[in-house]
mmCIF file of C-alpha atoms in Angstrom:
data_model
loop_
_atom_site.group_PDB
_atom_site.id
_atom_site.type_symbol
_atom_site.label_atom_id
_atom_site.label_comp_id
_atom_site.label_asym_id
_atom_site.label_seq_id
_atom_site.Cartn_x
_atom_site.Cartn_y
_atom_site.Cartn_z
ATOM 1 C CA UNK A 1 0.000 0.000 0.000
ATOM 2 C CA UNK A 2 1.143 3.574 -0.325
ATOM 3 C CA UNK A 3 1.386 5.539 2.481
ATOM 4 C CA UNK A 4 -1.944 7.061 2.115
ATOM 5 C CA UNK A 5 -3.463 3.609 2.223
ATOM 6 C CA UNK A 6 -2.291 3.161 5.500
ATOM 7 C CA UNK A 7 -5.163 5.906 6.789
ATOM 8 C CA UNK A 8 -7.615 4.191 8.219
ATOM 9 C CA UNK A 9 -5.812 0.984 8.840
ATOM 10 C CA UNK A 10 -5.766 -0.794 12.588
ATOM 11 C CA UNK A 11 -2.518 -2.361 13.480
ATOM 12 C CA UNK A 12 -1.115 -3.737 16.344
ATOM 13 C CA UNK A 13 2.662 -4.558 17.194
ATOM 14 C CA UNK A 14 3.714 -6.888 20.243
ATOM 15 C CA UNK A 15 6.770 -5.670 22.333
ATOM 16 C CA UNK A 16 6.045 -2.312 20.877
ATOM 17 C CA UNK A 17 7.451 -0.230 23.659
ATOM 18 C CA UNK A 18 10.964 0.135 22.625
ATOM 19 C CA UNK A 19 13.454 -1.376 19.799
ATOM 20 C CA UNK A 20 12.292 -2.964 16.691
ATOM 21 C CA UNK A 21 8.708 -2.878 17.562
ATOM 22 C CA UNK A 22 8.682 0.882 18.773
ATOM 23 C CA UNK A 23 10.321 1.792 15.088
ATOM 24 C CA UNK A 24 7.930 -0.569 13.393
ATOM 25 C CA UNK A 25 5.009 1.298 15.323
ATOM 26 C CA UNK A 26 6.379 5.039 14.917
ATOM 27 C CA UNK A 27 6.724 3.954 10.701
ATOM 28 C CA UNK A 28 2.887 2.784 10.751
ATOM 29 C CA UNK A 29 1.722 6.209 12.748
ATOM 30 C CA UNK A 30 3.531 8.343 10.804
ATOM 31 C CA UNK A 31 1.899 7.160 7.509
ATOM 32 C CA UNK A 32 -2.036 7.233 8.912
ATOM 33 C CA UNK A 33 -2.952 3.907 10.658
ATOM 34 C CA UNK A 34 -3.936 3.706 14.124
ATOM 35 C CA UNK A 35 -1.392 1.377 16.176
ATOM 36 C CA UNK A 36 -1.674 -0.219 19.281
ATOM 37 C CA UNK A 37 1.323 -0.841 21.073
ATOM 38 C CA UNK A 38 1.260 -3.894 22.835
ATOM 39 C CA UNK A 39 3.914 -4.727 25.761
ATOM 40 C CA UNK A 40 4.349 -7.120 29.075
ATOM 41 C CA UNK A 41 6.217 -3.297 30.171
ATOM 42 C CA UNK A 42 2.640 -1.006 29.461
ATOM 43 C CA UNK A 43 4.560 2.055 30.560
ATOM 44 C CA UNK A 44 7.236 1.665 27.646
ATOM 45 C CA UNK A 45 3.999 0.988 25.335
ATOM 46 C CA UNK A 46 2.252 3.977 26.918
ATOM 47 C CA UNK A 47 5.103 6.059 26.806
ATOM 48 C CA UNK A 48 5.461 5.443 23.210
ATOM 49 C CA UNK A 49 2.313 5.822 22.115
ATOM 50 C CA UNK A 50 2.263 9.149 23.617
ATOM 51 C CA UNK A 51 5.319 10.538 21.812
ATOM 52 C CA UNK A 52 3.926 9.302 18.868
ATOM 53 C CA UNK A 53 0.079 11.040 18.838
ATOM 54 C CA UNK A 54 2.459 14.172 19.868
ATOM 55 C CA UNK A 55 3.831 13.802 16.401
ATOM 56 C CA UNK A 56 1.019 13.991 14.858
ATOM 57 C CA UNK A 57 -0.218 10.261 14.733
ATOM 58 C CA UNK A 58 -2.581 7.865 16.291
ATOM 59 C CA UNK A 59 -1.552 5.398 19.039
ATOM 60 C CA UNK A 60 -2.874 3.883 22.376
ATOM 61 C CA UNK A 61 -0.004 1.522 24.347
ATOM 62 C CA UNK A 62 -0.878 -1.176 26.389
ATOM 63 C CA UNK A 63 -0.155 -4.001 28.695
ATOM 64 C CA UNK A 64 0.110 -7.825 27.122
ATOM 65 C CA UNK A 65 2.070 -10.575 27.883
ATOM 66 C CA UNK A 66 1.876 -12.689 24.651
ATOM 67 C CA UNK A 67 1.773 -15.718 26.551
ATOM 68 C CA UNK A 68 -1.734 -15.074 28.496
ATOM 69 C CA UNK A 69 -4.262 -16.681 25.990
ATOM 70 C CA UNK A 70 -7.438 -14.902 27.511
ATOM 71 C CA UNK A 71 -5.667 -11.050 28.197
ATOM 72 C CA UNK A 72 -4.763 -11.139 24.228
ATOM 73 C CA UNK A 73 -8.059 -12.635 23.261
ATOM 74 C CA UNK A 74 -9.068 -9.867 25.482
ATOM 75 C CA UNK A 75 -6.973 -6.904 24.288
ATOM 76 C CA UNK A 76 -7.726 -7.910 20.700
ATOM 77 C CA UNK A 77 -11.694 -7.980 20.945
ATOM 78 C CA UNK A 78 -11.092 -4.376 23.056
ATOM 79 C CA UNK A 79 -9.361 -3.091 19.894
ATOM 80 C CA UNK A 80 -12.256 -4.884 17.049
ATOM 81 C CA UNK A 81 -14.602 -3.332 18.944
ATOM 82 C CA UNK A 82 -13.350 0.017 19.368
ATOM 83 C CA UNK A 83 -12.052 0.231 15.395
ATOM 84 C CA UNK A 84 -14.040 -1.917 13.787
ATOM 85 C CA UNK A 85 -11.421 -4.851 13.104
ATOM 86 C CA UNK A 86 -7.364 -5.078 12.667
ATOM 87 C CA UNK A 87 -5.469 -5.122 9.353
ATOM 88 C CA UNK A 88 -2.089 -5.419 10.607
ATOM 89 C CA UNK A 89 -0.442 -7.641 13.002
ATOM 90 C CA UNK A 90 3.023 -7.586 14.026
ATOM 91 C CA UNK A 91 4.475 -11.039 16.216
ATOM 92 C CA UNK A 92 7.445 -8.976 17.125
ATOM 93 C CA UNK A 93 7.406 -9.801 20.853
ATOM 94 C CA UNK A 94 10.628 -12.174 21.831
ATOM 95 C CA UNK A 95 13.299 -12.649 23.918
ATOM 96 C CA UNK A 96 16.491 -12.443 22.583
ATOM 97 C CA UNK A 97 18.551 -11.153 25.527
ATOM 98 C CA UNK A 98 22.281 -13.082 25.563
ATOM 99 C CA UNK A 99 20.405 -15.059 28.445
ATOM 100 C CA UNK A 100 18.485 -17.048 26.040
ATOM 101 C CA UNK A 101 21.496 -17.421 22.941
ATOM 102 C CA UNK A 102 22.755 -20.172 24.215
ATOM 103 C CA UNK A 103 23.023 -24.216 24.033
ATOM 104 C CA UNK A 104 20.263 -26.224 25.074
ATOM 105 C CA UNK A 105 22.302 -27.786 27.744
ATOM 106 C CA UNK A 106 23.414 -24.427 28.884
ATOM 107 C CA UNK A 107 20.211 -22.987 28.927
ATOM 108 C CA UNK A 108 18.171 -25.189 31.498
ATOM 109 C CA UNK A 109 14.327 -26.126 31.131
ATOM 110 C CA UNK A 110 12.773 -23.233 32.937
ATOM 111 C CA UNK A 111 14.363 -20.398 30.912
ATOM 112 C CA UNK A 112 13.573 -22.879 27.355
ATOM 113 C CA UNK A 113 10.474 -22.937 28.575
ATOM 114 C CA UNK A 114 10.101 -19.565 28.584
ATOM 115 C CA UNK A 115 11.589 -19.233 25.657
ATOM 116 C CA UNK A 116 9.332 -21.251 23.974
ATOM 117 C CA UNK A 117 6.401 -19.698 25.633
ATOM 118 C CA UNK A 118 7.256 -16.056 24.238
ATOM 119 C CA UNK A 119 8.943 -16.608 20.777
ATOM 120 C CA UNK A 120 6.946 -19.876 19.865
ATOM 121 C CA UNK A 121 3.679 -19.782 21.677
ATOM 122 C CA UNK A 122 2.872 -16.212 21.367
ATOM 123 C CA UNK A 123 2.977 -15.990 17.712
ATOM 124 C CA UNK A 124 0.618 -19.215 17.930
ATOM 125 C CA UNK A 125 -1.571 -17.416 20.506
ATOM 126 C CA UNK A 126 -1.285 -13.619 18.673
ATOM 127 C CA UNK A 127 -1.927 -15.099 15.271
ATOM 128 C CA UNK A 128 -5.184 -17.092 16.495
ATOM 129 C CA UNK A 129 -6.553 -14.660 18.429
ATOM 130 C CA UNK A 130 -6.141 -12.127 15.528
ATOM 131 C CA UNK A 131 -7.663 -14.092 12.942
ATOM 132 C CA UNK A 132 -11.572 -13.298 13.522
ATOM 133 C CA UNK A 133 -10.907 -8.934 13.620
ATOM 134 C CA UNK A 134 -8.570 -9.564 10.337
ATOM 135 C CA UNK A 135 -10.973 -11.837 8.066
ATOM 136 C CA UNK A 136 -12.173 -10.850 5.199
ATOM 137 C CA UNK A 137 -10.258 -6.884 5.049
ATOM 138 C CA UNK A 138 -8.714 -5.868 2.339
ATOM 139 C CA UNK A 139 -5.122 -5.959 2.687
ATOM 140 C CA UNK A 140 -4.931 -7.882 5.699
ATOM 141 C CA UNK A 141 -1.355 -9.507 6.767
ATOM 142 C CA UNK A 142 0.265 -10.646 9.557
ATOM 143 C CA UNK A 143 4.210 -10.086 9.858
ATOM 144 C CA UNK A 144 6.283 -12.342 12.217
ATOM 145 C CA UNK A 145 9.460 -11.807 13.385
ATOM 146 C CA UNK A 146 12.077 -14.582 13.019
ATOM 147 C CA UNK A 147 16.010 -14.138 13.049
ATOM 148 C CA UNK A 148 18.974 -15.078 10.931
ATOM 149 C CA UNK A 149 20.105 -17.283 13.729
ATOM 150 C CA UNK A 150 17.238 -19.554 12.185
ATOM 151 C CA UNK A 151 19.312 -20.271 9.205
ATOM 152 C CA UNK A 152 22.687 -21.054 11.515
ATOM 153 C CA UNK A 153 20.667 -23.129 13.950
ATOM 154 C CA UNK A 154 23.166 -22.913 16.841
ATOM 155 C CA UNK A 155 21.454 -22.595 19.847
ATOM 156 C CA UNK A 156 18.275 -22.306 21.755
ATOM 157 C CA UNK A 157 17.147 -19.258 20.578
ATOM 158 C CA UNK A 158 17.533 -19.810 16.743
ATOM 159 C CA UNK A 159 15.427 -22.755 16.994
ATOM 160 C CA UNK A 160 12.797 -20.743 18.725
ATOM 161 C CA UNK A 161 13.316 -18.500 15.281
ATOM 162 C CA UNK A 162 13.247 -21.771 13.205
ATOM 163 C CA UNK A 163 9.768 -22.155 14.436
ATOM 164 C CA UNK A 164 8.544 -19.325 13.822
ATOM 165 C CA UNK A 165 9.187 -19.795 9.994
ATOM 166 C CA UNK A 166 7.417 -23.176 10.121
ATOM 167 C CA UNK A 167 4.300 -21.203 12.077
ATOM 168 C CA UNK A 168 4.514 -18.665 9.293
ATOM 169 C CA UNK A 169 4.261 -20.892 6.234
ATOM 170 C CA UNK A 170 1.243 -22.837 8.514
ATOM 171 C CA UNK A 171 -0.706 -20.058 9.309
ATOM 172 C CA UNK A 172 -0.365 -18.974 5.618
ATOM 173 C CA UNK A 173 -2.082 -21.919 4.350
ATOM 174 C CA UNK A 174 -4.566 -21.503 7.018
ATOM 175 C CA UNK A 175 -5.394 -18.312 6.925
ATOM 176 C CA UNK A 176 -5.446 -17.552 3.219
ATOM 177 C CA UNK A 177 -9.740 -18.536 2.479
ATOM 178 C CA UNK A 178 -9.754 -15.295 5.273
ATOM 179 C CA UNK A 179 -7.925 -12.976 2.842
ATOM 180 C CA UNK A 180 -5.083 -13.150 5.445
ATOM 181 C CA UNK A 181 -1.508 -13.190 4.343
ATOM 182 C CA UNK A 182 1.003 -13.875 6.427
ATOM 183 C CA UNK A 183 5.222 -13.358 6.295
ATOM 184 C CA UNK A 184 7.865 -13.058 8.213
ATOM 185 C CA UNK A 185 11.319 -11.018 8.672
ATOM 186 C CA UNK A 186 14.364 -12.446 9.345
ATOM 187 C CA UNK A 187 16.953 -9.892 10.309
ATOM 188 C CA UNK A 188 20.454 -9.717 11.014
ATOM 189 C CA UNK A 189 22.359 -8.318 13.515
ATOM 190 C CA UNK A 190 20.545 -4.921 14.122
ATOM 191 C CA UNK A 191 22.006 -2.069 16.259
ATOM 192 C CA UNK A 192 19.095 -1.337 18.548
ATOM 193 C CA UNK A 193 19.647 -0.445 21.985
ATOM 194 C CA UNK A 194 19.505 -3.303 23.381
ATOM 195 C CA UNK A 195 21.613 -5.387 21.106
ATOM 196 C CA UNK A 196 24.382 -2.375 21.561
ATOM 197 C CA UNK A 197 23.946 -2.890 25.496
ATOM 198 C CA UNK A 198 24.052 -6.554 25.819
ATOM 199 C CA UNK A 199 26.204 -8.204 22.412
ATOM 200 C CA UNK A 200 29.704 -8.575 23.277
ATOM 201 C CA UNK A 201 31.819 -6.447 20.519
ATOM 202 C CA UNK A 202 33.824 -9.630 19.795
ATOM 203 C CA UNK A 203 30.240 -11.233 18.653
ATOM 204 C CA UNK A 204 29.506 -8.356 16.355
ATOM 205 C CA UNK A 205 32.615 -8.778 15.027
ATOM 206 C CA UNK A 206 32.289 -12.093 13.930
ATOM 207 C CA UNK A 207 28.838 -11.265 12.633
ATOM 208 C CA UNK A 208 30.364 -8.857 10.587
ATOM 209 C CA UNK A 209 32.634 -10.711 9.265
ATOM 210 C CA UNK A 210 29.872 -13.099 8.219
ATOM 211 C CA UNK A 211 28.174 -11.097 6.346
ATOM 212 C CA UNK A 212 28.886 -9.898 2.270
ATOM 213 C CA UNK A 213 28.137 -6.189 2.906
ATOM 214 C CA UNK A 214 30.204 -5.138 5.762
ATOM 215 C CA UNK A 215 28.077 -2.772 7.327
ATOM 216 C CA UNK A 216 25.863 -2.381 10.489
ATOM 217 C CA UNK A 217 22.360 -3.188 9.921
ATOM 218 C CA UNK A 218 19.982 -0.996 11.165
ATOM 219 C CA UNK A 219 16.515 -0.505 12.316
ATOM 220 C CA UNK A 220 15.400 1.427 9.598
ATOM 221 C CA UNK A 221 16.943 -1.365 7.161
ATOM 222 C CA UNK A 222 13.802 -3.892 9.107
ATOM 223 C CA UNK A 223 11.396 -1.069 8.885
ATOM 224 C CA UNK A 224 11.399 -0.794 5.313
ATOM 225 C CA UNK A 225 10.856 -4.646 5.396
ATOM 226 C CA UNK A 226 7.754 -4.601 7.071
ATOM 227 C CA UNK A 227 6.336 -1.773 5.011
ATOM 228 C CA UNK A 228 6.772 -3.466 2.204
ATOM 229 C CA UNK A 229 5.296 -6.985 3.519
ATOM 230 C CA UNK A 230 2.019 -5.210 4.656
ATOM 231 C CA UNK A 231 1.304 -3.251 1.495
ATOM 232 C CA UNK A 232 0.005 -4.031 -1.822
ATOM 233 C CA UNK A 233 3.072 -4.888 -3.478
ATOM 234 C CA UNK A 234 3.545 -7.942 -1.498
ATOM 235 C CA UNK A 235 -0.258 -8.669 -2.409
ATOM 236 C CA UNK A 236 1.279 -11.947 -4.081
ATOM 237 C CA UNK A 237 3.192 -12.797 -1.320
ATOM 238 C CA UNK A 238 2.609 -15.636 2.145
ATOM 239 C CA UNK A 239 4.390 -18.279 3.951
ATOM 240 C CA UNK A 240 7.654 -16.165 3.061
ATOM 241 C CA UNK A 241 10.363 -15.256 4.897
ATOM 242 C CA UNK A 242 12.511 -12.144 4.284
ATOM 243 C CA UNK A 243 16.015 -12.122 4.736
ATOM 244 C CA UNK A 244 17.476 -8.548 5.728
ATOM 245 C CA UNK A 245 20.577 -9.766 6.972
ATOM 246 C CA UNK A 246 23.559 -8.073 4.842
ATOM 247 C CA UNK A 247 24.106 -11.821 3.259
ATOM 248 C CA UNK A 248 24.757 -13.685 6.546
ATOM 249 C CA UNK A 249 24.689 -17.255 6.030
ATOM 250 C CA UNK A 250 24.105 -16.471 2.397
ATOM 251 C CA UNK A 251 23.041 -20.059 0.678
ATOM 252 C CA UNK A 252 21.022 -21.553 -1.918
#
């Protein structure tokens, strides 16, 4: 869609209080839709939101831990009601702190647990709940977020992001009779606040040096990602996964 198409439009991003879903939601303000910033840390979300309607746009944050079936269900038939469905959904919720990037055996069961919970389950739980508010509009997509580290495989965390590839091509096939498409994004290394804070520079150097164009990727290189995926040029596209990742792991 064009930017003006996005007037009108309903979409809501999980973990949308800060990082990649904070940029993802101040892109989809700034071009007309209304977004709802979803986040287990509602003062981040609210915080957001607020900066963002004091630009000029149209935003409401709020609390939700992905993994709570009934308070998305919940927060999702809040936001039908009040605008009349959703067109956009962004899985972007995750955890992905240096915690969780590590071996199986490393890791323990209660933290891959949780790890499943929030990377795996919530898209599952996001992308059911969802459904009903998105059927049938014009447009309509739902945009996971996976990783590179799905295409390496290495650890605990990248096969939390290897699932979320398999959910996407599922919920694809399911969800196309609704109109529904559904894709995903699978960035690199991206220098967000977070990653800047907690990645080791001796890891970003070896990421670097992994990849075919030696630069830093940035937020704004995943932003332009997603705006493509939810507007009519990607009308032809689902089940796909987009690789903005400088050529890491670059392979047929």
């Amino acid at each position: 869609m064009s930017d003006d198409e996005y007037r009108g439009k309903v979409a809501i991003v999980t973990g949308g209080g800060r990082g990649l879903g904070r940029a993802f939601g101040a892109a989809l303000a700034a071009r007309g839709a209304h977004v709802v910033l979803a986040d287990v840390d509602g003062a981040a979300a609210t915080s957001a939101a607020a900066a963002f309607t004091a630009q000029g746009g149209s935003a409401t944050g709020t609390v939700c831990d992905v993994t709570d079936e009934d308070g998305v269900a919940e927060m999702i038939s809040g936001i039908a009601e009040r605008h009349g469905g959703v067109d956009i959904m962004v899985n972007n919720a995750g955890l992905h702190a240096a915690d969780y990037y590590q071996q199986f055996t490393q890791l323990g069961l209660t933290k891959i647990r949780r790890l499943f919970d929030v990377n795996i389950m919530g898209v599952v739980i996001c992308s059911l709940a969802v459904r009903e508010a998105m059927r049938g509009r014009v447009g309509a997509g739902i945009v996971n977020i996976s990783s590179s580290a799905a295409y390496a495989n290495r650890n605990a965390y990248a096969v939390s992001k290897l699932a979320v590839r398999g959910l996407t091509m599922s919920f694809a096939r399911e969800f196309a009779e609704d109109g529904i498409r559904v894709n995903a994004i699978a960035p690199g290394l991206i220098f967000t606040d977070t990653i800047r804070a907690e990645v080791p520079r001796a890891e970003v150097e070896r990421a670097l040096g992994e990849q075919i164009l030696r630069r830093e990727g940035t937020e704004g290189d995943i932003v332009e990602a997603l705006l493509y995926l939810t507007s009519t040029k990607a009308s032809f596209l689902t089940g796909e996964t987009l690789r903005v990742t400088g050529g890491f792991g670059l392979s047929v």
